[in-house]
Amino acid sequence: MRLSSYFLPVLKENPSEAQIVSHRLMLRAGMVRQSAAGIYSWLPLGHRVLKKIEQIVREEQDAAGAQEMLMPTIQPAELWQKSGRYDDYGKEMLRITDRHERPLLYGPTNEEMLTDILRGDLKSYRDLPKILYHIQWKFRDEVRPRFGVMRGREFLMKDAYSFDLDQAGARRSYNRMFVAYLRTFARLGLQAIPMQADTGPIGGDLSHEFIVLAETGESGVFCDRALIERDVLSEQVDYSGDLQPIVDSWTAPYAATEEKHDAARFEALPPERQVAARGIEVGHIFYFGAKYSKPMGAVVPGPNGEQIALEGGSYGIGVSRLVGGIIEASHDDNGIIWPFSVAPFHVGLINLKAGDADCDAACEDLYGKLKAAGLDVLYDDRDERAGAKFATMDLIGLPYQVTVGPRGLKAGVLEVKNRATGEKEELTVEAMLAKLAAARVA
Ligand code: ATP
Ligand code: MG
């Protein structure tokens, strides 16, 4: 992509409405614009990050055996009247009436809708287990939308739902999602810690929140430092095997949100392992048994013809919240520092002297070569001051900056800067390509 034609409306000044760093940087870097309180448009740069996060979430759901589908944003009120949640959900639910006076709502979650689909289409216990998911916009009319995309009213969520014949099966589905979540957040460059949590309005008794530690987090959390230091991607996972030992090893060390905090257990830890911090909830998994299948009549005939109510669980990831969450965890005074896996572009190519025939030709050549190496490139071909170009690149946080100028060209080198470490090196074209290709594979 050429910056001269890209829609990247960066702001020089700090927007006054932003209270936390991720919101400020997302506005300044031209990633989002607010349309109404808690409702955002995703501009091209922000949209690229959102799609990359979504894709990692999708790959890990698929690997864990979940199947992607897509349910609508608008739901009939009738489904929620059947489960008994229509009145309970209260003012957070956006209720709509169509031209025929039929009550509809903008879905805040999809337990009812999917339970209803399975109710009609599962014929036998042999059709189970199933885990289905979609990545779809949700609406919750939050009292206090704030912090940009972190607490929006319209937000993108991955929500999965599992259906099993019995509790042991439901536990296996829960464990699959538990492990998939650990892997997903790690691939996004985040250390997310599973914490015992309150089950809230969805109910049930087995529930974990996945929390990223950050000063601006909305929840108080307590955990054993051992959990912060673990690297899940170095651990082998076989989804066809028994996942219980992995889940046990992650849930044994102490970790809880303030609602579930057990001060005695926490204080029994050696002081250097006691971490009391704030955190951002990026995912939440629940086992809720027959909570929806019973009232909605989602039953299947078992082996002896008996009627078995489906055992369910639900599993959410805040895809749009994660964009802000990753920035909270990874930025400096100059701007965002994207982990390679979700960066909107991997490389920013900076032409220090746009209009100079040699610089232009060298940059065009590099632009082609970088793209051919499978890298996403943003080429700053604008006729702008060098300082402004560097500031924009630092602000938008691409992992690598490759700078081409007349002096380097004469010497046969270009400058490569690592955004995260600030380290700069002069490399030949071949050495630079090898270095970035290696970063892509890592
Ligand atoms: P919270 O406690 O933050 O209000 P929740 O417990 O109501 O969230 P869940 O029903 O567990 O949310 O939804 C699953 C995930 O969706 C959450 O873990 C979070 O990452 C995301 N999410 C929930 N509400 C919002 C929101 N208003 N804006 C952005 N993401 C959200
Ligand atoms: Mg939650």
XYZ file of C-alpha atoms and ligand atoms in Angstrom:
474
model
C 0.000 0.000 0.000
C 1.228 3.481 -0.907
C 0.805 6.008 1.856
C 0.197 8.801 -0.684
C -3.133 7.221 -1.576
C -3.979 5.454 1.711
C -6.737 6.809 3.974
C -4.715 7.277 7.151
C -5.994 10.376 8.951
C -3.415 10.695 11.759
C -3.927 13.354 14.416
C -1.076 15.485 15.715
C -2.832 16.522 18.910
C -4.051 14.247 21.652
C -7.839 13.944 21.391
C -9.343 15.316 24.599
C -12.080 12.674 24.843
C -9.605 9.790 25.255
C -8.812 8.839 28.849
C -6.564 5.851 28.265
C -3.563 5.313 26.054
C -5.081 2.750 23.666
C -8.062 4.977 22.909
C -5.776 7.966 22.387
C -3.440 6.047 20.085
C -6.241 4.444 18.082
C -7.690 7.879 17.341
C -4.299 9.463 16.674
C -3.192 6.623 14.382
C -6.373 6.946 12.320
C -7.628 3.466 13.219
C -11.167 4.301 14.334
C -13.638 7.159 14.473
C -16.557 7.348 16.864
C -19.998 7.420 15.240
C -22.059 7.588 18.443
C -21.243 6.834 22.084
C -19.560 3.409 22.144
C -20.083 2.866 18.394
C -17.105 3.061 16.053
C -16.206 3.006 12.396
C -13.074 1.025 11.661
C -10.864 2.922 9.240
C -8.508 0.976 6.933
C -5.574 0.688 9.379
C -7.760 -0.371 12.311
C -9.738 -2.720 10.111
C -6.571 -4.569 9.072
C -5.688 -5.227 12.732
C -9.229 -6.326 13.542
C -9.141 -8.821 10.645
C -5.745 -10.194 11.678
C -6.919 -10.796 15.238
C -10.100 -12.372 13.941
C -8.077 -14.737 11.743
C -5.881 -15.959 14.629
C -8.982 -16.500 16.757
C -10.534 -18.449 13.862
C -7.469 -20.640 13.288
C -7.316 -21.650 16.950
C -11.060 -22.321 17.153
C -10.832 -24.510 14.055
C -7.790 -26.345 15.447
C -9.755 -27.122 18.614
C -12.548 -28.693 16.576
C -15.058 -25.832 16.626
C -17.001 -25.165 13.419
C -17.559 -21.673 12.085
C -21.007 -20.426 11.140
C -22.725 -17.039 11.102
C -25.856 -16.017 12.954
C -27.632 -12.695 12.378
C -27.243 -9.627 14.582
C -31.027 -9.221 14.842
C -32.993 -11.777 16.838
C -36.690 -12.322 17.558
C -37.680 -11.469 21.155
C -39.651 -14.711 21.270
C -36.480 -16.807 21.642
C -35.503 -14.868 24.739
C -38.998 -15.072 26.167
C -38.703 -18.860 25.928
C -35.431 -18.985 27.869
C -36.743 -16.480 30.412
C -33.966 -13.949 29.773
C -35.959 -11.335 27.837
C -36.990 -9.442 30.951
C -33.915 -10.297 33.043
C -31.444 -8.818 30.567
C -32.760 -5.342 31.341
C -31.677 -2.089 29.788
C -28.498 -3.457 28.236
C -30.622 -5.060 25.539
C -31.441 -2.901 22.539
C -35.055 -3.690 21.735
C -36.472 -2.971 18.302
C -39.963 -3.178 16.825
C -40.393 -3.831 13.112
C -43.142 -2.421 10.849
C -45.454 -5.317 11.741
C -45.047 -4.524 15.449
C -42.973 -7.663 15.987
C -40.496 -7.342 18.848
C -36.880 -7.866 17.818
C -33.562 -7.167 19.485
C -29.948 -6.580 18.505
C -28.217 -9.665 19.891
C -25.985 -9.217 22.952
C -25.094 -12.959 22.793
C -26.459 -16.072 21.043
C -27.179 -18.938 23.491
C -30.902 -18.905 22.726
C -30.544 -18.698 18.975
C -28.130 -21.595 18.652
C -29.972 -23.764 21.179
C -33.078 -23.210 19.067
C -31.274 -24.194 15.862
C -29.967 -27.414 17.410
C -33.323 -28.182 18.952
C -34.775 -28.491 15.477
C -31.888 -30.206 13.776
C -30.297 -32.734 16.152
C -31.862 -36.119 15.621
C -29.880 -38.409 17.916
C -27.286 -38.589 20.664
C -24.912 -39.725 17.911
C -24.952 -36.148 16.535
C -23.067 -34.960 19.633
C -20.729 -33.459 20.707
C -20.730 -30.220 18.725
C -18.912 -26.926 19.156
C -20.105 -24.125 16.880
C -18.938 -20.540 16.744
C -19.314 -17.291 14.901
C -17.550 -13.948 14.848
C -20.283 -11.343 14.807
C -21.146 -7.858 16.053
C -22.983 -7.630 19.326
C -24.845 -4.768 20.927
C -25.064 -4.098 24.648
C -26.420 -0.753 25.715
C -23.736 -0.266 28.377
C -24.530 2.462 30.947
C -21.052 3.878 30.606
C -19.401 3.107 27.279
C -15.799 4.240 27.640
C -12.171 3.646 26.833
C -12.873 3.515 23.102
C -13.307 0.011 21.720
C -12.547 -1.538 25.113
C -16.054 -0.922 26.405
C -18.160 -0.187 23.392
C -21.858 -0.641 22.869
C -21.426 -2.273 19.467
C -18.474 -4.664 19.540
C -17.125 -7.691 17.710
C -17.156 -10.955 19.619
C -16.204 -14.514 18.827
C -18.744 -16.637 20.616
C -18.684 -20.411 20.634
C -21.252 -22.795 22.056
C -20.740 -26.419 22.985
C -23.381 -29.124 23.175
C -22.771 -32.462 24.850
C -24.727 -35.422 26.166
C -23.427 -35.370 29.705
C -21.299 -33.435 32.147
C -18.127 -35.330 31.366
C -18.513 -34.464 27.696
C -19.257 -30.826 28.493
C -16.091 -30.742 30.568
C -14.079 -32.028 27.603
C -15.522 -29.295 25.372
C -14.771 -26.719 28.058
C -11.182 -27.926 28.227
C -10.782 -27.642 24.445
C -11.863 -24.031 24.547
C -9.703 -23.362 27.615
C -6.582 -24.564 25.808
C -7.557 -22.851 22.534
C -7.885 -19.572 24.463
C -4.430 -19.871 25.998
C -2.963 -20.435 22.548
C -4.990 -17.681 20.894
C -3.926 -14.964 23.323
C -0.295 -16.074 23.233
C -0.297 -15.843 19.429
C -1.647 -12.309 19.779
C 1.426 -11.462 21.846
C -0.512 -11.374 25.111
C -0.056 -13.162 28.385
C -3.686 -13.851 29.327
C -4.207 -15.525 32.675
C -7.217 -17.770 33.283
C -8.920 -16.729 36.514
C -11.788 -18.203 38.405
C -14.686 -15.859 37.871
C -18.224 -15.070 38.754
C -20.657 -16.529 36.273
C -22.802 -13.367 36.036
C -26.152 -13.254 34.223
C -25.300 -16.263 32.045
C -25.192 -18.486 35.144
C -23.672 -21.926 35.698
C -20.882 -22.990 38.009
C -17.679 -23.551 36.027
C -16.260 -20.351 34.613
C -12.937 -18.697 33.833
C -12.123 -15.217 32.683
C -8.971 -14.688 30.656
C -7.313 -11.546 31.902
C -4.484 -9.457 30.484
C -2.666 -7.472 33.150
C -2.686 -3.707 32.487
C -2.765 -0.650 34.751
C -5.869 0.666 33.033
C -7.768 -2.616 33.465
C -11.270 -2.356 34.880
C -11.033 -5.349 37.216
C -8.854 -5.906 40.250
C -7.087 -9.271 39.994
C -4.801 -11.433 42.117
C -2.495 -14.178 40.927
C 0.590 -16.278 41.418
C 3.582 -14.900 39.485
C 4.243 -18.421 38.148
C 1.309 -17.912 35.741
C 2.818 -14.768 34.274
C 6.021 -16.530 33.404
C 4.597 -19.561 31.559
C 4.952 -19.879 27.788
C 2.022 -21.844 26.456
C 3.146 -21.963 22.823
C 6.161 -24.044 23.786
C 3.803 -26.720 25.136
C 2.496 -29.439 22.794
C -1.260 -29.773 22.467
C -3.085 -32.790 21.128
C -6.798 -32.044 20.925
C -7.609 -35.711 20.431
C -6.004 -36.536 23.777
C -6.964 -35.771 27.375
C -6.622 -32.023 28.012
C -7.493 -32.210 31.706
C -3.838 -32.304 32.883
C -3.086 -29.088 30.946
C -6.139 -27.355 32.386
C -5.277 -28.608 35.878
C -1.721 -27.345 35.610
C -3.012 -23.879 34.614
C -5.718 -23.700 37.244
C -3.668 -25.028 40.175
C -1.688 -21.808 40.845
C -3.777 -19.131 42.533
C -5.562 -16.649 40.241
C -8.878 -14.886 40.817
C -10.776 -11.712 40.028
C -11.753 -9.583 43.024
C -15.296 -11.025 43.134
C -13.858 -14.493 43.742
C -10.764 -13.457 45.671
C -9.682 -15.644 48.582
C -7.287 -13.454 50.561
C -6.127 -16.303 52.804
C -5.034 -18.467 49.873
C -3.349 -15.512 48.185
C -1.440 -14.444 51.290
C -0.191 -17.986 51.796
C 1.973 -17.524 48.681
C 5.581 -16.378 49.143
C 5.486 -12.544 48.985
C 7.560 -12.374 45.797
C 4.927 -14.480 44.016
C 1.926 -12.390 45.088
C 0.747 -10.272 42.173
C -2.098 -7.843 42.921
C -2.854 -5.933 39.750
C -5.490 -4.660 37.404
C -6.608 -6.536 34.341
C -8.598 -6.447 31.118
C -11.049 -9.272 30.492
C -10.390 -10.477 26.942
C -12.252 -13.772 27.103
C -14.730 -15.632 29.245
C -15.766 -19.274 29.209
C -18.749 -20.843 30.974
C -20.245 -24.227 31.537
C -23.972 -23.849 32.167
C -25.409 -27.350 31.785
C -29.073 -27.517 30.795
C -29.832 -23.872 31.596
C -31.080 -23.136 28.049
C -31.817 -26.587 26.688
C -34.381 -27.397 29.427
C -36.658 -24.364 29.059
C -36.236 -24.384 25.282
C -36.848 -28.119 24.898
C -33.482 -28.920 23.279
C -33.420 -32.664 23.855
C -32.158 -35.648 21.894
C -33.201 -39.285 22.153
C -30.471 -41.220 23.993
C -29.330 -44.829 23.364
C -32.345 -46.244 25.237
C -34.849 -43.840 23.735
C -34.834 -41.571 26.804
C -34.899 -37.782 26.276
C -31.600 -36.106 27.158
C -31.380 -32.333 27.629
C -28.227 -30.932 25.997
C -25.372 -29.936 28.294
C -24.042 -26.609 27.177
C -21.239 -24.117 27.556
C -20.452 -20.767 25.978
C -17.129 -19.183 25.184
C -16.560 -15.528 24.272
C -13.570 -13.557 23.039
C -13.739 -9.776 22.727
C -12.193 -9.401 19.268
C -12.607 -5.608 19.018
C -11.666 -5.121 22.692
C -8.429 -7.000 21.970
C -7.287 -4.271 19.565
C -7.257 -1.838 22.496
C -5.974 -4.478 24.905
C -2.927 -5.243 22.744
C -2.099 -1.525 22.555
C -2.442 -1.160 26.335
C 0.092 -3.970 26.685
C 2.427 -2.775 23.930
C 3.216 0.894 23.305
C 5.705 3.626 24.248
C 5.735 7.429 24.276
C 5.971 7.555 20.484
C 3.069 5.280 19.702
C 1.887 1.729 19.200
C 4.233 -1.295 19.034
C 2.378 -4.057 17.176
C 3.309 -7.681 17.726
C 4.238 -9.053 14.292
C 1.248 -11.426 14.250
C -1.389 -8.661 14.254
C 0.481 -5.708 12.753
C -1.580 -3.903 10.092
C 1.552 -3.994 7.910
C 4.807 -5.750 8.773
C 7.090 -3.151 7.251
C 7.020 0.573 6.704
C 9.176 1.521 3.724
C 10.353 5.122 4.001
C 11.573 7.023 0.966
C 13.640 9.867 2.429
C 13.755 11.783 -0.834
C 10.585 11.178 -2.803
C 10.999 12.721 -6.244
C 14.681 11.792 -6.473
C 14.973 9.384 -9.414
C 17.420 7.001 -7.684
C 15.520 6.878 -4.396
C 12.199 6.369 -6.179
C 13.587 3.556 -8.328
C 15.235 1.805 -5.358
C 12.046 2.049 -3.301
C 9.846 0.731 -6.118
C 12.202 -2.217 -6.451
C 12.185 -2.890 -2.690
C 8.432 -2.509 -2.463
C 8.042 -5.294 -5.011
C 10.633 -7.519 -3.350
C 9.157 -7.147 0.138
C 5.693 -8.004 -1.133
C 7.092 -10.975 -3.064
C 8.589 -12.201 0.243
C 5.062 -12.380 1.662
C 5.311 -9.226 3.764
C 2.599 -6.576 4.101
C 4.237 -3.260 3.226
C 3.187 0.328 3.733
C 5.312 2.471 1.427
C 5.690 6.104 2.476
C 6.147 7.643 -0.966
C 4.931 11.092 0.111
C 6.889 14.254 -0.419
C 7.191 15.051 3.299
C 9.886 15.929 5.829
C 11.877 12.939 7.114
C 10.935 13.791 10.712
C 7.226 13.667 9.911
C 7.642 10.318 8.172
C 9.482 8.772 11.118
C 6.927 10.139 13.582
C 4.031 8.651 11.601
C 5.750 5.260 11.379
C 6.481 5.252 15.110
C 2.896 6.251 15.871
C 1.293 3.500 13.793
C 3.757 0.985 15.224
C 4.741 -1.300 12.328
C 7.311 -3.853 13.559
C 10.022 -2.818 11.056
C 10.927 0.427 9.309
C 13.144 0.284 6.236
C 14.578 3.672 5.281
C 16.068 4.483 1.875
C 18.025 7.683 1.326
C 20.608 9.057 -1.130
C 23.583 8.538 1.227
C 22.791 4.894 1.946
C 22.086 4.159 -1.701
C 25.608 5.293 -2.618
C 27.034 2.952 0.029
C 24.723 0.097 -1.042
C 22.833 -0.083 2.271
C 19.536 0.844 3.811
C 18.553 1.342 7.424
C 16.356 -1.171 9.229
C 14.766 -0.179 12.516
C 13.107 -2.558 14.929
C 10.150 -0.619 16.373
C 10.010 -2.614 19.605
C 13.677 -2.351 20.591
C 14.548 0.851 18.715
C 17.627 -0.925 17.373
C 18.844 0.334 13.972
C 21.125 -1.496 11.528
C 22.537 -0.706 8.122
C 21.981 -3.715 5.885
C 22.240 -4.636 2.231
C 18.982 -5.353 0.425
C 19.624 -9.108 0.594
C 20.433 -9.067 4.321
C 17.344 -6.966 5.034
C 15.099 -9.312 3.056
C 16.539 -12.334 4.850
C 16.029 -10.697 8.232
C 12.395 -9.758 7.616
C 11.544 -13.078 5.985
C 12.879 -14.784 9.131
C 10.714 -12.535 11.340
C 7.677 -13.539 9.289
C 8.267 -17.231 9.882
C 9.098 -16.890 13.607
P -17.522 -7.146 31.107
O -17.448 -7.817 32.450
O -16.217 -6.540 30.661
O -18.694 -6.222 30.987
P -18.939 -9.399 30.201
O -18.531 -10.335 31.270
O -20.266 -8.767 30.255
O -17.817 -8.275 30.049
P -19.053 -11.570 28.316
O -20.507 -11.779 28.245
O -18.230 -12.494 29.108
O -18.764 -10.070 28.764
O -18.515 -11.397 26.814
C -17.386 -12.068 26.273
C -16.273 -11.105 25.933
O -16.735 -10.030 25.126
C -15.680 -10.433 27.161
O -14.704 -11.259 27.747
C -15.065 -9.177 26.555
O -13.782 -9.459 26.042
C -15.991 -8.857 25.401
N -16.895 -7.742 25.755
C -17.934 -7.777 26.609
N -18.538 -6.583 26.704
C -17.852 -5.752 25.865
C -17.985 -4.385 25.511
N -18.954 -3.624 26.027
N -17.109 -3.857 24.619
C -16.130 -4.625 24.080
N -15.960 -5.926 24.373
C -16.804 -6.496 25.256
Mg -17.470 -11.862 31.146
